[in-house]
Short mmCIF file of C-alpha atoms in Angstrom, two decimals:
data_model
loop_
_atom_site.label_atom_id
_atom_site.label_comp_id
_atom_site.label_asym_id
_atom_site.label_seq_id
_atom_site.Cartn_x
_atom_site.Cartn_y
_atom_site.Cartn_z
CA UNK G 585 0.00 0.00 0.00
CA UNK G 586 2.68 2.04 1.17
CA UNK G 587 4.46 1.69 -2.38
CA UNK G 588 1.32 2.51 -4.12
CA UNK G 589 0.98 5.87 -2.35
CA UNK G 590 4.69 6.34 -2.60
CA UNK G 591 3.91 6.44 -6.74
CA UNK G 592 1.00 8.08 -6.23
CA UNK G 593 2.99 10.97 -4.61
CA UNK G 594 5.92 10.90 -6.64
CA UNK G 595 3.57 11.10 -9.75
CA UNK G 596 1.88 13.92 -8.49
CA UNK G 597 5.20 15.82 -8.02
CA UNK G 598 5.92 15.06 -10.87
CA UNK G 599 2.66 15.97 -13.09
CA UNK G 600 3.23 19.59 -11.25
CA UNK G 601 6.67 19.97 -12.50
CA UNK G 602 5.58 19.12 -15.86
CA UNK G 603 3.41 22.12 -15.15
CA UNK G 604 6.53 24.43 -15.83
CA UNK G 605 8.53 22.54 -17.90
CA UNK G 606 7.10 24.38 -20.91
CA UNK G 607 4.59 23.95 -23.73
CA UNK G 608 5.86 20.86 -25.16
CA UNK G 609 4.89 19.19 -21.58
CA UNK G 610 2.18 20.82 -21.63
CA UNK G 611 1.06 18.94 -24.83
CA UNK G 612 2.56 15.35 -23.53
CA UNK G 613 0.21 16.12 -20.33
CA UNK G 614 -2.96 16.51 -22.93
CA UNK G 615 -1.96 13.34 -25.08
CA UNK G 616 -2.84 11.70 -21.86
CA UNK G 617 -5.58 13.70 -21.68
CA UNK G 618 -5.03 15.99 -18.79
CA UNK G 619 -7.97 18.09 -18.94
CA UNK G 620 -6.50 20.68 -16.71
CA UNK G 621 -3.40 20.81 -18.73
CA UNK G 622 -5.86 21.75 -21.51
CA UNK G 623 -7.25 24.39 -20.05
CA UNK G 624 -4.12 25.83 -19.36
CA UNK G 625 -3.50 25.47 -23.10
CA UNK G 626 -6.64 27.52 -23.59
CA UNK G 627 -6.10 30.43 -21.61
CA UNK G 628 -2.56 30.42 -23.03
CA UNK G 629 -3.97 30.66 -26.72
CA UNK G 630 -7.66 31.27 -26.94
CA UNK G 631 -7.41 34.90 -27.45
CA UNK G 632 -4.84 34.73 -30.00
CA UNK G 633 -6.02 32.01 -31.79
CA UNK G 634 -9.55 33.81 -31.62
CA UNK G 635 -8.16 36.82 -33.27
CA UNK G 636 -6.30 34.99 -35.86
CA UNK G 637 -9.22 32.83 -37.01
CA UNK G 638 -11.64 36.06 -36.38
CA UNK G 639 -9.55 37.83 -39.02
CA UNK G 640 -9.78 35.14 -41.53
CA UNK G 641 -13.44 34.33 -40.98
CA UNK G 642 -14.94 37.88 -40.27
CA UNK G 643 -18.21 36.70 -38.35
CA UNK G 644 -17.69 36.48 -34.65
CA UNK G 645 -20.02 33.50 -34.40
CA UNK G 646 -18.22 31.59 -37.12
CA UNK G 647 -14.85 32.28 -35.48
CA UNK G 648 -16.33 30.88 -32.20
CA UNK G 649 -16.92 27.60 -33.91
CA UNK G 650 -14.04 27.69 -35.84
CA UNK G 651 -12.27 27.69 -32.63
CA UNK G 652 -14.30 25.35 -30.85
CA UNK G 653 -13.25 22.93 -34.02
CA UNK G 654 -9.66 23.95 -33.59
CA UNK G 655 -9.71 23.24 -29.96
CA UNK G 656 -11.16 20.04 -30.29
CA UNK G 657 -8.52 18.90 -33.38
CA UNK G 658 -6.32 19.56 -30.64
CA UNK G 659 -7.69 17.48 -28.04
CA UNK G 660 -7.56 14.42 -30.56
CA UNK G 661 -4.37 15.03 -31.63
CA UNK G 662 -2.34 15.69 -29.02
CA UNK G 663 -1.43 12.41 -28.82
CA UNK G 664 0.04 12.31 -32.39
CA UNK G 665 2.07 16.09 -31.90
CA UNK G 666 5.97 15.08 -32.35
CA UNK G 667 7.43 17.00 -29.26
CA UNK G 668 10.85 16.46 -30.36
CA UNK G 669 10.17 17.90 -34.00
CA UNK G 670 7.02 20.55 -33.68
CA UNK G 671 6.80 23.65 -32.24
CA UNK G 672 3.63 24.30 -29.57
CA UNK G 673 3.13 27.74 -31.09
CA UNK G 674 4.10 27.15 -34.90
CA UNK G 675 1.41 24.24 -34.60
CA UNK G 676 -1.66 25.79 -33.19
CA UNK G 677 -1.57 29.20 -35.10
CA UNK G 678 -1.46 26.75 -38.51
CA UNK G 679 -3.98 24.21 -37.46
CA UNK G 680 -5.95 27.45 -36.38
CA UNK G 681 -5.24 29.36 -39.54
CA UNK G 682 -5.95 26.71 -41.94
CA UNK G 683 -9.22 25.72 -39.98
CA UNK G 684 -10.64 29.34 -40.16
CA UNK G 685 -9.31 29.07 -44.02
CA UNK G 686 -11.19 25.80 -44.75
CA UNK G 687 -14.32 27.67 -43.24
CA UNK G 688 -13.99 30.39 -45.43
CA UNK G 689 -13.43 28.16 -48.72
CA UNK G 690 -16.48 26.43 -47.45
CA UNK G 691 -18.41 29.84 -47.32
CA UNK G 692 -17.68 31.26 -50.79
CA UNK G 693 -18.12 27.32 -52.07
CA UNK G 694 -21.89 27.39 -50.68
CA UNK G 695 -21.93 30.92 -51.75
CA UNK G 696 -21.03 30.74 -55.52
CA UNK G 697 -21.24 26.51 -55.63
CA UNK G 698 -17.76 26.98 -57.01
CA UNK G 699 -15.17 24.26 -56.65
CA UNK G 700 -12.93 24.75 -53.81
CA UNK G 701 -9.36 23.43 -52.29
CA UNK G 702 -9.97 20.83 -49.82
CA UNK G 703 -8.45 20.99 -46.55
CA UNK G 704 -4.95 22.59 -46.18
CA UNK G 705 -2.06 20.27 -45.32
CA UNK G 706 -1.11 20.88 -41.45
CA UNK G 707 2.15 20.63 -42.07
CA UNK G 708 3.44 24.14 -41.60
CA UNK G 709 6.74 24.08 -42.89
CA UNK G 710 8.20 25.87 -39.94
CA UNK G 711 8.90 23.72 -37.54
CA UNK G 712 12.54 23.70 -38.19
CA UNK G 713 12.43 27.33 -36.94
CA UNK G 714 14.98 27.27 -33.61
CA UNK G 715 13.85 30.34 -32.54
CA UNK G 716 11.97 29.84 -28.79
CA UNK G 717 8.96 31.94 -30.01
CA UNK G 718 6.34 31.44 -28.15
CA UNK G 719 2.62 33.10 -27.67
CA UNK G 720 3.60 35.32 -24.66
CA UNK G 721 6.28 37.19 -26.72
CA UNK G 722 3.83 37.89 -29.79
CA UNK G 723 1.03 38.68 -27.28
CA UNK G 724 2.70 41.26 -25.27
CA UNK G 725 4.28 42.81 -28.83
CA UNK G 726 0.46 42.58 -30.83
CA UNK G 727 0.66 45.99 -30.91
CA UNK G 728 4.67 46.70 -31.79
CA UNK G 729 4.09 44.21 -34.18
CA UNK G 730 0.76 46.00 -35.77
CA UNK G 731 2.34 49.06 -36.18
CA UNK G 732 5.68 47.47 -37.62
CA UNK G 733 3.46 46.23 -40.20
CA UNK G 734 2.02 49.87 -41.17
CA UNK G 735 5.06 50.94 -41.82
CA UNK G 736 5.52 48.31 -44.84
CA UNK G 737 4.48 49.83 -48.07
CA UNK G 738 0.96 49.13 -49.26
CA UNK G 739 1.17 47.17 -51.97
CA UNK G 740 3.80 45.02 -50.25
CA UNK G 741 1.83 44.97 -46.82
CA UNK G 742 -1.46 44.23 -48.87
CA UNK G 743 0.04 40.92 -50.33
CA UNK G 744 1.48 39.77 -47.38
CA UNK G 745 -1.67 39.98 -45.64
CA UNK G 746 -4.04 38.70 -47.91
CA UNK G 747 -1.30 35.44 -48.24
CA UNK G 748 -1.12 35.06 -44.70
CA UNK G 749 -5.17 35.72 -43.39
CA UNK G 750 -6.90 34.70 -46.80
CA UNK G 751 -4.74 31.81 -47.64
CA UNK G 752 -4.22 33.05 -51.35
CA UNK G 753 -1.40 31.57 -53.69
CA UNK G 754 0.69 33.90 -55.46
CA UNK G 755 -0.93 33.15 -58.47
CA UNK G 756 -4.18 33.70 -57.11
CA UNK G 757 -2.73 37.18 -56.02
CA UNK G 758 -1.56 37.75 -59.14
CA UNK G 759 -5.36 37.39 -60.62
CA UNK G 760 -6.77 39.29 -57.49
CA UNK G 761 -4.75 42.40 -58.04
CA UNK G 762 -4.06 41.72 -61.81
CA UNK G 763 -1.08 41.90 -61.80
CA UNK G 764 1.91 40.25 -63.48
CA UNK G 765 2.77 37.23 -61.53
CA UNK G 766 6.59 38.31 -61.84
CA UNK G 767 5.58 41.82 -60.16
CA UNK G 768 3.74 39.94 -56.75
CA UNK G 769 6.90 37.41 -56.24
CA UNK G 770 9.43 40.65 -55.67
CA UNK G 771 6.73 42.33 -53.73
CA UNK G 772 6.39 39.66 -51.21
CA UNK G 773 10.16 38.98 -51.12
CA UNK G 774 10.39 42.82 -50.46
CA UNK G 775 7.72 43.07 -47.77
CA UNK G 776 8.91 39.96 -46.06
CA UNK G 777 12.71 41.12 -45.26
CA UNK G 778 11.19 44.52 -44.55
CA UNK G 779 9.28 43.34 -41.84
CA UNK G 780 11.75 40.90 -40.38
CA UNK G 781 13.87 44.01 -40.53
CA UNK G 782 11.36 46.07 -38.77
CA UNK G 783 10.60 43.45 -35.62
CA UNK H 1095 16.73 40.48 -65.81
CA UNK H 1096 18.16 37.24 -64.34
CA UNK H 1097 17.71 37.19 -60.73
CA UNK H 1098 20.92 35.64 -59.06
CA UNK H 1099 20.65 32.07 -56.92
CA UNK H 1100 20.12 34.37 -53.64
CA UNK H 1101 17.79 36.52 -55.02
CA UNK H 1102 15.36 33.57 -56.50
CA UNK H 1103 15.65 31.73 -53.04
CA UNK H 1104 14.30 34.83 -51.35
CA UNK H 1105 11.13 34.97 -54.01
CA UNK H 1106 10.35 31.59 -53.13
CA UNK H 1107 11.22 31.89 -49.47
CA UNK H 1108 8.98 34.61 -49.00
CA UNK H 1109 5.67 32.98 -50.84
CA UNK H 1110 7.19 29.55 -48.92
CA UNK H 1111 6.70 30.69 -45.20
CA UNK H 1112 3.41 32.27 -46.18
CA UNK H 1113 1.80 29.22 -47.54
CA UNK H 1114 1.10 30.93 -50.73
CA UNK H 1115 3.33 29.37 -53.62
CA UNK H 1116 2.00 27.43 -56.29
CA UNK H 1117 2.64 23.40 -56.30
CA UNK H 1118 5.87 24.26 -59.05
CA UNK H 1119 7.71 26.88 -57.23
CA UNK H 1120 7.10 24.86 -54.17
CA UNK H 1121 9.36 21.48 -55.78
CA UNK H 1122 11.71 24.27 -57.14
CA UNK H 1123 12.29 25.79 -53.15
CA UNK H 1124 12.48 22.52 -51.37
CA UNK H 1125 15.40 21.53 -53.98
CA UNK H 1126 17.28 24.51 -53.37
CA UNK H 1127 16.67 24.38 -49.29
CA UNK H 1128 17.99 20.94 -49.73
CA UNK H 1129 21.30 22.51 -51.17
CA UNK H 1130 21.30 25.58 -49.55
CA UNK H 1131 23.98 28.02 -48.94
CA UNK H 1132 24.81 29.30 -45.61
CA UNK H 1133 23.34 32.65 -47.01
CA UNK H 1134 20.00 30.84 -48.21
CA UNK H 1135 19.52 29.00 -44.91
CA UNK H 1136 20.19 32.30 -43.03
CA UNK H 1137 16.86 33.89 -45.14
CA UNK H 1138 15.15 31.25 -44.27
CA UNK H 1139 15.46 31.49 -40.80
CA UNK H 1140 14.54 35.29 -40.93
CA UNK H 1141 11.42 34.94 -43.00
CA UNK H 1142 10.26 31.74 -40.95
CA UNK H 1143 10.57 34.69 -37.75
CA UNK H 1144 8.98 37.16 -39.65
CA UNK H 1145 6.18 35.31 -40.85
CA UNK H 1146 6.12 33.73 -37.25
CA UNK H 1147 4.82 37.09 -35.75
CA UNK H 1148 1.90 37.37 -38.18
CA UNK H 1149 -0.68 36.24 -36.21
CA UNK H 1150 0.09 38.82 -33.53
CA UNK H 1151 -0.85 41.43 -36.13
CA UNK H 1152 -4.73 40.69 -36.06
CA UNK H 1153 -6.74 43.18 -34.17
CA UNK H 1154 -6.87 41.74 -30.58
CA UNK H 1155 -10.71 40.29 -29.76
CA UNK H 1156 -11.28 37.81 -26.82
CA UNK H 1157 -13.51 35.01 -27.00
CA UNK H 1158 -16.50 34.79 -25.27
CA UNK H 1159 -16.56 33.31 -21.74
CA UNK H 1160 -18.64 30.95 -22.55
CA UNK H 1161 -16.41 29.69 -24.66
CA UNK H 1162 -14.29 28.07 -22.91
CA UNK H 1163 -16.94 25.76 -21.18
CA UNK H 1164 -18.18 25.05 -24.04
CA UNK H 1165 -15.40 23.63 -25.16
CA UNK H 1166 -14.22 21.94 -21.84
CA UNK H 1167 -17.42 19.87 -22.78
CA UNK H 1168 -17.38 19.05 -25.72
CA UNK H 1169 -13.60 17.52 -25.13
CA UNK H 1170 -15.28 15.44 -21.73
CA UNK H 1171 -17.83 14.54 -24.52
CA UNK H 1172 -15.34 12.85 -27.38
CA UNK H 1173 -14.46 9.37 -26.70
CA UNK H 1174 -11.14 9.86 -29.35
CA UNK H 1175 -9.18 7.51 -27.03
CA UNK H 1176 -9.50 5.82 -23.53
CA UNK H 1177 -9.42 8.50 -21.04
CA UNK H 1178 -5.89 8.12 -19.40
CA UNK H 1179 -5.90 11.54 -17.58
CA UNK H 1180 -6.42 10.86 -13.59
CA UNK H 1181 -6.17 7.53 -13.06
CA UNK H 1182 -4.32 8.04 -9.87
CA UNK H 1183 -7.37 9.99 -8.85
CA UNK H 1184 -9.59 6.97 -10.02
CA UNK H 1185 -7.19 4.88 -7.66
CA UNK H 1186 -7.12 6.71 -4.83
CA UNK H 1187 -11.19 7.00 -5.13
CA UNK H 1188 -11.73 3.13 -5.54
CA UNK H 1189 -10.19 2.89 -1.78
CA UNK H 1190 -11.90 2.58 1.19
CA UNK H 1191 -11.91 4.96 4.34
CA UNK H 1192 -9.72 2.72 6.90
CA UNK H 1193 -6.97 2.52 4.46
CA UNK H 1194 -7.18 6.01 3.52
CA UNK H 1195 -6.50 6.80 7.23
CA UNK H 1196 -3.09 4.47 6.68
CA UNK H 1197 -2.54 6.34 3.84
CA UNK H 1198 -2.63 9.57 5.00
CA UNK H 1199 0.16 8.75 7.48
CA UNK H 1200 2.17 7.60 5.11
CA UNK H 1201 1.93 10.87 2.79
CA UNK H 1202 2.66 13.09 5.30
CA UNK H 1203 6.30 10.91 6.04
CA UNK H 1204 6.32 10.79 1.77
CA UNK H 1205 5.59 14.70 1.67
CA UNK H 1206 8.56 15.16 3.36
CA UNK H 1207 10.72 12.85 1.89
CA UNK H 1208 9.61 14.29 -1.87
CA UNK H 1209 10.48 17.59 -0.31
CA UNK H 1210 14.16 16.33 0.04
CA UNK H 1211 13.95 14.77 -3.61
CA UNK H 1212 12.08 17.83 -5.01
CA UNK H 1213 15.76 20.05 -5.44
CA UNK H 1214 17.14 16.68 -7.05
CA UNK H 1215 14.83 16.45 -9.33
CA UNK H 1216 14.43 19.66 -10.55
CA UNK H 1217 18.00 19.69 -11.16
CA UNK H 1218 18.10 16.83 -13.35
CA UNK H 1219 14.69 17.64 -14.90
CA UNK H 1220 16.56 21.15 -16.13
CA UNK H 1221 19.62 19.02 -17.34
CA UNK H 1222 17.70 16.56 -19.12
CA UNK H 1223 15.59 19.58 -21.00
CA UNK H 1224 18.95 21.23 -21.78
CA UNK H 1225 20.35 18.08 -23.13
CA UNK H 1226 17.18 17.49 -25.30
CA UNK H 1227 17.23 21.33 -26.64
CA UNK H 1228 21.27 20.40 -27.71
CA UNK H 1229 20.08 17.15 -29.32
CA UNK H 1230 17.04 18.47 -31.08
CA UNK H 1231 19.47 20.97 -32.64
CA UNK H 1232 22.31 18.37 -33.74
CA UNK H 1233 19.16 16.24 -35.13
CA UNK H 1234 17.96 19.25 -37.39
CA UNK H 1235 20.83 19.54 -38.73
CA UNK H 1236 21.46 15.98 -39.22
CA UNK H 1237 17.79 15.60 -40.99
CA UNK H 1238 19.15 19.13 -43.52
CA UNK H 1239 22.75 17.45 -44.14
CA UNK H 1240 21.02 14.28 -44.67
CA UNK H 1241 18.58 16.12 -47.49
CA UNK H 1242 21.00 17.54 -49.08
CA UNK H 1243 23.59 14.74 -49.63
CA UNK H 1244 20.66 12.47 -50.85
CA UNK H 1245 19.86 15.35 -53.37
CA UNK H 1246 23.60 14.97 -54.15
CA UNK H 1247 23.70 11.47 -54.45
CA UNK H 1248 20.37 11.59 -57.01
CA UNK H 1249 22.43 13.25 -59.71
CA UNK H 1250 25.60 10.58 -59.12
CA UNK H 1251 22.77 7.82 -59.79
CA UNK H 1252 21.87 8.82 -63.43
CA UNK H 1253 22.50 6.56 -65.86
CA UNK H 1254 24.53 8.80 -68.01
CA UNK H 1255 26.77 11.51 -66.58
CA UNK H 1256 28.84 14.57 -68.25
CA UNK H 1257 31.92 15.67 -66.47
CA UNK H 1258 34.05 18.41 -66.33
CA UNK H 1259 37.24 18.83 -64.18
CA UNK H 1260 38.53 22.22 -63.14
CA UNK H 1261 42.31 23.41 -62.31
CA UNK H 1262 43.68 26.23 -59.84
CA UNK H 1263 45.16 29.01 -62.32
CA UNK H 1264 47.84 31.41 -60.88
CA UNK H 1265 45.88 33.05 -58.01
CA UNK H 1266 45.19 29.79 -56.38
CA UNK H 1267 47.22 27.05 -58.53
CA UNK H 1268 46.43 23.95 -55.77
CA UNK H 1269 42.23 24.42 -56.57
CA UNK H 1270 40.89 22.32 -58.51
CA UNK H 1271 37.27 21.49 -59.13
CA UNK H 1272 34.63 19.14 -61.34
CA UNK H 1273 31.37 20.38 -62.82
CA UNK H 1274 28.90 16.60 -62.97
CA UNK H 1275 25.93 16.63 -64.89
CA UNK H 1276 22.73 14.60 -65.59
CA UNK H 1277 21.47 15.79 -68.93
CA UNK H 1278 18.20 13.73 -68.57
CA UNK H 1279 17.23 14.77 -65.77
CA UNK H 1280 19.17 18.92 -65.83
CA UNK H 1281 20.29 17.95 -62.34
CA UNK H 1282 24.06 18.89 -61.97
CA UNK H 1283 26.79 19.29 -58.92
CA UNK H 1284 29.62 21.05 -58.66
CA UNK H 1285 32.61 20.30 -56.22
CA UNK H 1286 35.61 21.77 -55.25
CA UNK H 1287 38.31 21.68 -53.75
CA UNK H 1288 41.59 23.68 -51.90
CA UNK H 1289 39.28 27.13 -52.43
CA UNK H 1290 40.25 29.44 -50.03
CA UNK H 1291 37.83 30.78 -47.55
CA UNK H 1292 36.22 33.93 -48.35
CA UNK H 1293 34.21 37.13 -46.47
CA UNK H 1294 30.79 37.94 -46.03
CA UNK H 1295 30.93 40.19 -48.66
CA UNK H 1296 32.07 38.12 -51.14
CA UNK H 1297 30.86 34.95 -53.12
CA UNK H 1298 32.38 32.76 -55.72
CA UNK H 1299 30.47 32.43 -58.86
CA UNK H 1300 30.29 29.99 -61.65
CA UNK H 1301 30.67 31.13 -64.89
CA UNK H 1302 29.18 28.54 -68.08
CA UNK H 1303 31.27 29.63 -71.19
CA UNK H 1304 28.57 29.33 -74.10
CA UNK H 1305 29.43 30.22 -77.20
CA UNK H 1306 32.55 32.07 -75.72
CA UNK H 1307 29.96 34.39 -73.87
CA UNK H 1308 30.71 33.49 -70.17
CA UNK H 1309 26.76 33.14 -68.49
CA UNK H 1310 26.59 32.80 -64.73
CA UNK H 1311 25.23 29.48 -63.11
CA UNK H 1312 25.10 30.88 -60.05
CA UNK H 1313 27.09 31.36 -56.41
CA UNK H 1314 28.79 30.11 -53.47
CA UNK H 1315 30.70 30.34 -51.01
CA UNK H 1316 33.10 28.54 -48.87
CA UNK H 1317 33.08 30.49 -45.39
CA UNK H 1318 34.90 28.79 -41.99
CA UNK H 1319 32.10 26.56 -40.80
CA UNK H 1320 33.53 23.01 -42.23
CA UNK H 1321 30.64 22.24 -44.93
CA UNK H 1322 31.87 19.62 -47.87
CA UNK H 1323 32.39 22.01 -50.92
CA UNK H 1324 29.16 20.57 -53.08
CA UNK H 1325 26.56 22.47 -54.65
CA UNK H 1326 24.03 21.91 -56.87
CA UNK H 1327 23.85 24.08 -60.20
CA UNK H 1328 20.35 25.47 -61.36
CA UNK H 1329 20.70 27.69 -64.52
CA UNK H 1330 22.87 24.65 -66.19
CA UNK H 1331 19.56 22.54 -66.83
CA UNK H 1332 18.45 24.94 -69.20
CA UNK H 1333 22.08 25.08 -71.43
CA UNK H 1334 22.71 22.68 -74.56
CA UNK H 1335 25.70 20.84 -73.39
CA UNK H 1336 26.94 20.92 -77.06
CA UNK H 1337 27.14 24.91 -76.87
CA UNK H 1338 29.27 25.03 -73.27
CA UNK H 1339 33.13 25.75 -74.43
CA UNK H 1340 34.06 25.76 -70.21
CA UNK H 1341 33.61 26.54 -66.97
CA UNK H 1342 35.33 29.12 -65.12
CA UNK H 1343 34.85 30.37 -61.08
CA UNK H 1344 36.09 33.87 -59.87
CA UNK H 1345 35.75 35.62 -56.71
CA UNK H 1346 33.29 38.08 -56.95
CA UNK H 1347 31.37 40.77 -54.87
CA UNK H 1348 28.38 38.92 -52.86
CA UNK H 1349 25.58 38.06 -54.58
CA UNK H 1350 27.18 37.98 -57.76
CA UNK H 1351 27.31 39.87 -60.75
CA UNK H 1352 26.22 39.99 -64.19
CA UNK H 1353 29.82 39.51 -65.97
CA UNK H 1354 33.18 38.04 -64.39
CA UNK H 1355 34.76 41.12 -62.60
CA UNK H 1356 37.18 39.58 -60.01
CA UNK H 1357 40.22 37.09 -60.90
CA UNK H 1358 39.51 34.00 -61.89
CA UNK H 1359 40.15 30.91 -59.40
CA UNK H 1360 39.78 27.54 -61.56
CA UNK H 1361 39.07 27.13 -65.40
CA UNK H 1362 38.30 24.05 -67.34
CA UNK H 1363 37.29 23.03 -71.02
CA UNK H 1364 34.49 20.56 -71.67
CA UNK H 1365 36.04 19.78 -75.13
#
């Protein structure tokens, strides 16, 4: 009995020294689905994932299923996130982006019963980024970051944005603004070492 | 005008990170990420971090408060897996009252004692994490080594291959070099060798002679940090291997430039 308790304890400690071991814990704890760790997850990210997917989506009642869906994707999946490969942050601001993206694509398919992409690959082609990023830093500079963005040029900002919170190709770009496809590549490139400049 | 190597990884870099290139340019950028310079990887990095802080750029709204129970259960309500989470708390439940009074005894002597184990642990716990950090690092750049030498190795495969060896002239007479090409497939490597290490601010570039009009393939650059001198050449796929009188390599300003200014480092016919 004594030996049960002992692991009882011990796991205990150790469950709330996962607690501050960092996201990537915090992820292990909700493969095993530790329901508190999740909600920790929540607070962490709701409101930025909320804005993200509110950006994309537009309606504040779709973005509240949207992120209902995303939060529950994570739940499910938790279990398959690679720790040692993925990063916490670079993971839920795709699966969140491309989520509020499907909606949309959804939208203007019921909208104009045009054919539309089907679901974006989750695979966000970051996570080789070493950088410790994480939602605290970008949460606390929202606002640096908002006005670093201003200060891109228009046409270059526009691009960038309308890649990033509409999920359109370059090509499709290219159409949207008609313009030459060899005029939006350079524009992007531009606006993209402007504003790594700029943060 | 002919972008430069550099200058059409950053294109595709920039559409890359944002999601937004088309299924072509997409092949073309993992090819050249697989062979990238020390220069391309560096852009990488910085657009991955720029792109990174996009989603702190949408207009701040917080989600309802309801929210959150909402979704707390709807996650009690999936059945995606057997419910692992608290099973020490479904243990401790499924005892009964006179051995809970045993119990408690023995938690408050096993309080104490994980007290006394609590420094230990957290010591090793921050050793281990460092140790993974180092070892996640070494691993990435295993997996991108790894990428690139099996890109390397693709070309070497071909059935037929084209080759072209390079010697030192009289600013560096111990260089020498070989240009290896697929001309199925328009894959080609070069590799050198005995190059001497060069500054930031300048690159080596590659110079196809066609027709005796030299036409740049591209740069590189040998800096101190040990990499194998192999690269991959993109512009060659689209030259007729009949017109190419040579290949030449001079030391040039950084990023290249549009014909050979600098002295010329190895030289070598392909008649």
């Amino acid at each position: 009995m004594a030996g049960i308790f002992l692991a009882v304890v011990l796991l205990a400690a150790l469950a709330r020294r996962l607690d501050a071991a960092g996201e990537r814990a915090l992820m292990a704890r909700i493969a095993l689905r530790d329901k508190q760790a999740f909600g920790t997850l929540y607070d962490r990210y709701a409101t930025l994932l909320f804005s993200v997917v509110l950006s994309i989506v537009k309606k504040r009642e779709e973005a509240e299923d949207v992120l209902q869906e995303v939060f529950l994707q994570i739940w499910n999946k938790a279990p398959s996130f690679d720790t040692t490969r993925e990063n916490v942050y670079g993971w839920l601001t795709a699966l969140a982006r491309n989520r509020a993206i499907d909606r949309l694509r959804s939208r203007a398919y019921r909208d104009t019963q045009q054919e539309v992409a089907e679901t974006i690959p989750e695979a966000t082609g970051l996570k080789d980024v070493e950088t410790a990023l994480d939602v605290m830093i970008v949460m606390e500079q929202a606002e640096r970051i908002r006005q670093r963005l201003q200060e891109i040029p228009d046409e270059q900002r526009a691009l960038i944005k309308m890649a990033y919170f509409e999920g359109d190709s370059q090509s499709q770009l290219a159409e949207k603004f008609q313009l030459p496809i060899g005029t939006v590549k350079p524009r992007m490139r531009q606006g993209m070492k402007k504003l790594y400049a700029l943060i | 005008m002919s972008l430069t190597a550099q200058e059409r990884f950053e294109e595709l870099c920039a559409g890359y990170v944002l999601h937004a290139v088309d299924e072509d340019d997409r092949r073309v950028f993992e090819q050249m990420r697989a062979l990238a310079t020390q220069d391309m990887r560096h852009t990488l990095t910085q657009m991955q971090h720029a792109a990174w802080y996009l989603p702190g750029s949408a207009e701040r709204h917080e989600p309802p408060t309801y929210l959150r129970a909402r979704i707390m259960e709807s996650i009690a309500a999936s059945r995606p897996e057997e419910q692992h989470a608290g099973w020490w708390e479904r243990l401790a439940a499924s005892l009964t009252v006179p051995r809970l009074a045993i119990a408690n005894a023995a938690l408050i002597v096993l309080v104490i004692a994980g007290a006394l184990t609590y420094s230990s642990l957290r010591t090793a716990n921050l050793s281990l994490q460092t140790a993974i950090i180092q070892q996640e690092q070494q691993l990435t750049e295993l997996r991108s080594e790894l990428e690139r030498k099996e890109s390397l190795l693709s070309v070497l495969a071909a059935r037929t291959l084209e080759m072209v060896l390079m010697n030192g002239l009289e600013v560096n007479p111990g260089g020498y070099g070989k240009v290896i090409w697929d001309p199925d497939r328009r894959a080609a490597i070069l590799q050198v060798s005995n190059l001497p290490t060069i500054p930031t601010d300048k690159d080596y570039q590659l110079w196809v002679i066609r027709n005796q009009v030299p036409v740049s393939a591209g740069v590189f650059a040998i800096r101190q940090d040990g990499r194998e001198p192999f690269f991959r050449i993109e512009n060659l796929a689209e030259t007729d291997r009949r017109s190419i009188n040579a290949f030449a390599i001079t030391l040039e300003p950084a990023g290249g430039v549009p014909q050979p200014t600098g002295p010329m480092y190895l030289l070598g016919s392909s008649l």
